[in-house]
Amino acid sequence: MSGDSDRNGPRTRVLIADDQEMVRTGFRLILGTQPDLEVIGEAADGAECVELARRMRPDVCLVDIRMPRLDGLEVTRALAGPGVTDPIRVVVVTTFDQDDYAYTALRNGACGFLLKDAGSTLLIEAVRSAARGDALISPAVTVRLLKHLAGQHPSAAVPHPLSERELDVVRLVAVGRTNQEVCGELFVSLGTVKTHLANIKDKLGVRNRVEIAAWAWDSGLVHDRQTPPA
């Protein structure tokens, strides 16, 4: 499927970084089936990934957590972290289902976190989401991660520039609702939801829905009782 992508438009350029050649080959084959995606390079370690990414400027980097020289978390910070002038979009892919990895990767600027067994459909959608400036996290990680975020700061009300309707959208995003589910719960159109999300990102100075969710949990706007079943 082509999703929201234009088959006749420019392709999303992807760099793959993993120390296992078989994994890189597998990802290349999966992404190569999509007419809107193009693998432009591969790296076998983190330092090579940073060098190639800065030179080739891919649209999205797929980065493994555990690699020689620099691990995926360090790579993410180098390419997309706080203070990076021209960040590159990074999706972290790992076999290790550990919440601290996911939390650190996202705080370091990643716009996606997937387990390697998530399947080809999620891998493709994660790359497309990253290219759009959005984010995707493996469903197995999402709920636990959001609960973890809730414990990072006191749940005190904080000043914010959001309207009541925007807060409604934020709360639903923070508990893992998709845009379509937000439409159904708030009885608004998909276009309206997208407009709200764009305004929310601008007002909060965040880049994607994961950072919106993090802000909501950090600010005490969402509580554990609101989290949907895993």
Coordinates of C-alpha atoms in Angstrom, one line a residue:
M1 CA 0.0 0.0 0.0
S2 CA 1.2 3.5 -0.6
G3 CA -0.5 5.2 2.4
D4 CA -0.5 9.0 2.1
S5 CA 2.5 9.0 -0.2
D6 CA 2.4 10.1 -3.8
R7 CA 3.7 7.4 -6.0
N8 CA 4.8 9.9 -8.6
G9 CA 6.4 12.3 -6.1
P10 CA 9.9 12.4 -4.6
R11 CA 10.9 9.2 -2.7
T12 CA 11.8 9.2 1.0
R13 CA 15.5 8.6 1.2
V14 CA 16.5 6.2 4.0
L15 CA 19.8 5.3 5.7
I16 CA 19.9 2.0 7.6
A17 CA 22.4 1.5 10.5
D18 CA 22.7 -2.0 12.1
D19 CA 25.8 -4.1 12.8
Q20 CA 24.1 -7.2 11.4
E21 CA 24.3 -7.5 7.7
M22 CA 21.2 -9.8 7.5
V23 CA 19.1 -7.2 9.4
R24 CA 20.3 -4.4 7.0
T25 CA 19.5 -6.6 4.0
G26 CA 16.0 -7.5 5.4
F27 CA 15.2 -3.8 6.0
R28 CA 16.4 -2.9 2.5
L29 CA 14.3 -5.6 0.9
I30 CA 11.2 -4.5 2.9
L31 CA 11.5 -0.8 2.2
G32 CA 12.5 -1.6 -1.4
T33 CA 9.0 -3.0 -2.1
Q34 CA 7.5 0.5 -1.6
P35 CA 7.6 2.9 -4.6
D36 CA 7.8 5.9 -2.3
L37 CA 10.8 4.7 -0.3
E38 CA 14.5 4.5 -1.3
V39 CA 17.4 3.1 0.7
I40 CA 20.4 5.3 -0.1
G41 CA 23.0 3.8 2.2
E42 CA 23.9 1.4 5.0
A43 CA 26.2 1.7 8.0
A44 CA 27.6 -1.2 10.1
D45 CA 28.3 0.9 13.2
G46 CA 27.2 4.1 14.9
A47 CA 30.1 6.3 14.0
E48 CA 29.8 5.4 10.3
C49 CA 26.0 6.2 10.5
V50 CA 26.7 9.7 11.8
E51 CA 29.3 10.3 9.1
L52 CA 27.1 9.0 6.3
A53 CA 24.0 10.8 7.6
R54 CA 25.7 14.2 7.8
R55 CA 27.2 13.7 4.3
M56 CA 24.2 12.2 2.5
R57 CA 21.4 14.0 4.4
P58 CA 18.8 11.2 4.3
D59 CA 15.1 11.9 5.1
V60 CA 15.0 9.2 7.7
C61 CA 17.7 7.1 9.5
L62 CA 16.8 3.6 10.8
V63 CA 19.1 3.0 13.7
D64 CA 19.8 0.0 15.8
I65 CA 20.3 0.5 19.6
R66 CA 23.4 -1.7 20.1
M67 CA 26.2 -1.0 17.6
P68 CA 30.0 -0.7 17.8
R69 CA 31.8 2.6 18.3
L70 CA 28.6 4.6 19.0
D71 CA 25.3 3.1 20.1
G72 CA 21.9 4.0 18.7
L73 CA 21.1 6.4 21.5
E74 CA 24.4 8.3 21.0
V75 CA 23.7 8.4 17.2
T76 CA 20.2 9.8 17.8
R77 CA 21.5 12.5 20.1
A78 CA 24.2 13.4 17.5
L79 CA 21.8 13.6 14.6
A80 CA 18.6 14.8 16.2
G81 CA 19.2 15.8 19.8
P82 CA 18.8 19.1 21.6
G83 CA 21.0 21.7 20.1
V84 CA 21.4 20.1 16.7
T85 CA 20.9 22.9 14.2
D86 CA 19.6 20.9 11.3
P87 CA 18.3 17.6 12.8
I88 CA 17.8 14.4 10.8
R89 CA 14.7 12.3 11.5
V90 CA 15.7 9.1 13.4
V91 CA 13.7 5.9 13.9
V92 CA 15.3 3.6 16.5
V93 CA 14.8 -0.2 15.8
T94 CA 15.8 -2.7 18.4
T95 CA 15.3 -6.3 19.7
F96 CA 15.4 -5.0 23.3
D97 CA 12.0 -4.2 24.7
Q98 CA 13.2 -1.9 27.5
D99 CA 11.4 1.2 28.5
D100 CA 14.5 3.1 29.4
Y101 CA 15.8 2.6 25.9
A102 CA 12.6 4.0 24.4
Y103 CA 12.4 6.9 26.8
T104 CA 16.1 7.9 26.2
A105 CA 15.8 7.5 22.4
L106 CA 12.7 9.8 22.3
R107 CA 14.3 12.3 24.7
N108 CA 17.4 12.3 22.4
G109 CA 15.2 13.3 19.5
A110 CA 14.0 10.1 17.9
C111 CA 10.7 10.3 16.1
G112 CA 10.0 6.5 16.3
F113 CA 10.8 3.5 18.3
L114 CA 10.2 0.0 17.0
L115 CA 10.9 -3.5 18.0
K116 CA 12.5 -5.6 15.2
D117 CA 9.6 -8.1 15.5
A118 CA 7.0 -5.4 14.9
G119 CA 6.6 -6.5 11.3
S120 CA 7.1 -5.0 7.9
T121 CA 3.9 -2.9 7.9
L122 CA 4.9 -1.0 11.0
L123 CA 8.4 -0.6 9.8
I124 CA 7.2 1.0 6.6
E125 CA 4.7 3.2 8.4
A126 CA 7.3 4.3 10.9
V127 CA 9.5 5.5 8.1
R128 CA 6.6 7.3 6.4
S129 CA 5.5 8.9 9.7
A130 CA 9.0 10.1 10.4
A131 CA 9.3 11.6 6.9
R132 CA 6.0 13.5 7.6
G133 CA 7.5 14.8 10.8
D134 CA 5.2 12.6 12.9
A135 CA 6.1 9.7 15.2
L136 CA 5.3 6.0 15.6
I137 CA 6.1 3.7 18.6
S138 CA 5.6 0.0 18.7
P139 CA 2.2 -0.6 20.3
A140 CA 3.9 -3.0 22.8
V141 CA 5.9 -0.1 24.1
T142 CA 3.5 2.8 24.0
V143 CA 1.3 2.4 27.1
R144 CA 4.2 1.5 29.4
L145 CA 6.3 4.3 28.0
L146 CA 3.5 6.9 28.7
K147 CA 3.0 5.6 32.2
H148 CA 6.8 5.9 32.7
L149 CA 6.7 9.5 31.5
A150 CA 4.0 10.3 34.1
G151 CA 6.4 9.6 36.9
Q152 CA 9.2 11.9 35.7
H153 CA 7.8 15.2 37.2
P154 CA 5.2 16.2 39.8
S155 CA 1.7 16.2 38.5
A156 CA 1.2 19.9 39.0
A157 CA -0.8 22.2 36.7
V158 CA 1.4 24.3 34.4
P159 CA 0.7 27.4 32.4
H160 CA 0.0 26.7 28.7
P161 CA -1.3 28.4 25.7
L162 CA -3.8 25.7 24.6
S163 CA -7.5 26.0 24.2
E164 CA -9.9 23.6 25.8
R165 CA -10.5 21.8 22.5
E166 CA -6.8 21.5 22.0
L167 CA -6.4 20.1 25.5
D168 CA -9.0 17.5 24.6
V169 CA -6.9 16.5 21.6
V170 CA -3.7 16.4 23.7
R171 CA -5.3 14.1 26.3
L172 CA -6.4 11.6 23.6
V173 CA -3.0 11.7 21.9
A174 CA -1.3 11.1 25.2
V175 CA -3.1 7.9 25.8
G176 CA -2.3 6.5 22.3
R177 CA -5.3 7.4 20.3
T178 CA -4.8 7.7 16.5
N179 CA -6.1 10.7 14.5
Q180 CA -9.1 8.6 13.4
E181 CA -9.9 7.6 16.9
V182 CA -9.7 11.3 18.0
C183 CA -12.2 12.1 15.3
G184 CA -14.6 9.5 16.6
E185 CA -14.3 10.6 20.3
L186 CA -14.6 14.3 19.7
F187 CA -17.0 14.1 16.8
V188 CA -14.9 16.3 14.5
S189 CA -13.4 15.8 11.0
L190 CA -9.9 14.4 10.3
G191 CA -8.9 17.8 8.8
T192 CA -9.9 19.5 12.1
V193 CA -7.8 17.1 14.1
K194 CA -4.8 17.7 11.9
T195 CA -5.3 21.4 12.2
H196 CA -5.5 21.1 16.0
L197 CA -2.3 19.0 16.1
A198 CA -0.4 21.5 13.9
N199 CA -1.5 24.4 16.2
I200 CA -0.6 22.4 19.3
K201 CA 2.9 21.6 18.0
D202 CA 3.4 25.3 17.2
K203 CA 2.2 26.5 20.5
L204 CA 4.2 24.0 22.6
G205 CA 7.3 24.1 20.4
V206 CA 7.3 20.3 19.9
R207 CA 7.9 18.3 16.8
N208 CA 5.5 15.3 16.8
R209 CA 2.8 13.5 18.7
V210 CA 5.2 11.7 21.0
E211 CA 6.5 15.0 22.3
I212 CA 2.9 16.1 22.7
A213 CA 2.2 13.0 24.8
A214 CA 5.3 13.6 26.8
W215 CA 4.3 17.2 27.5
A216 CA 0.8 16.0 28.6
W217 CA 2.2 13.5 31.0
D218 CA 4.9 15.7 32.3
S219 CA 2.4 18.5 32.9
G220 CA 0.0 16.3 34.9
L221 CA -2.8 16.7 32.3
V222 CA -3.1 12.9 32.0
H223 CA -3.4 10.3 34.7
D224 CA -2.9 6.6 34.8
R225 CA -6.7 5.9 35.0
Q226 CA -7.1 7.4 31.5
T227 CA -4.7 5.0 29.9
P228 CA -6.4 2.5 27.7
P229 CA -5.8 -1.3 28.1
A230 CA -2.6 -2.6 26.5

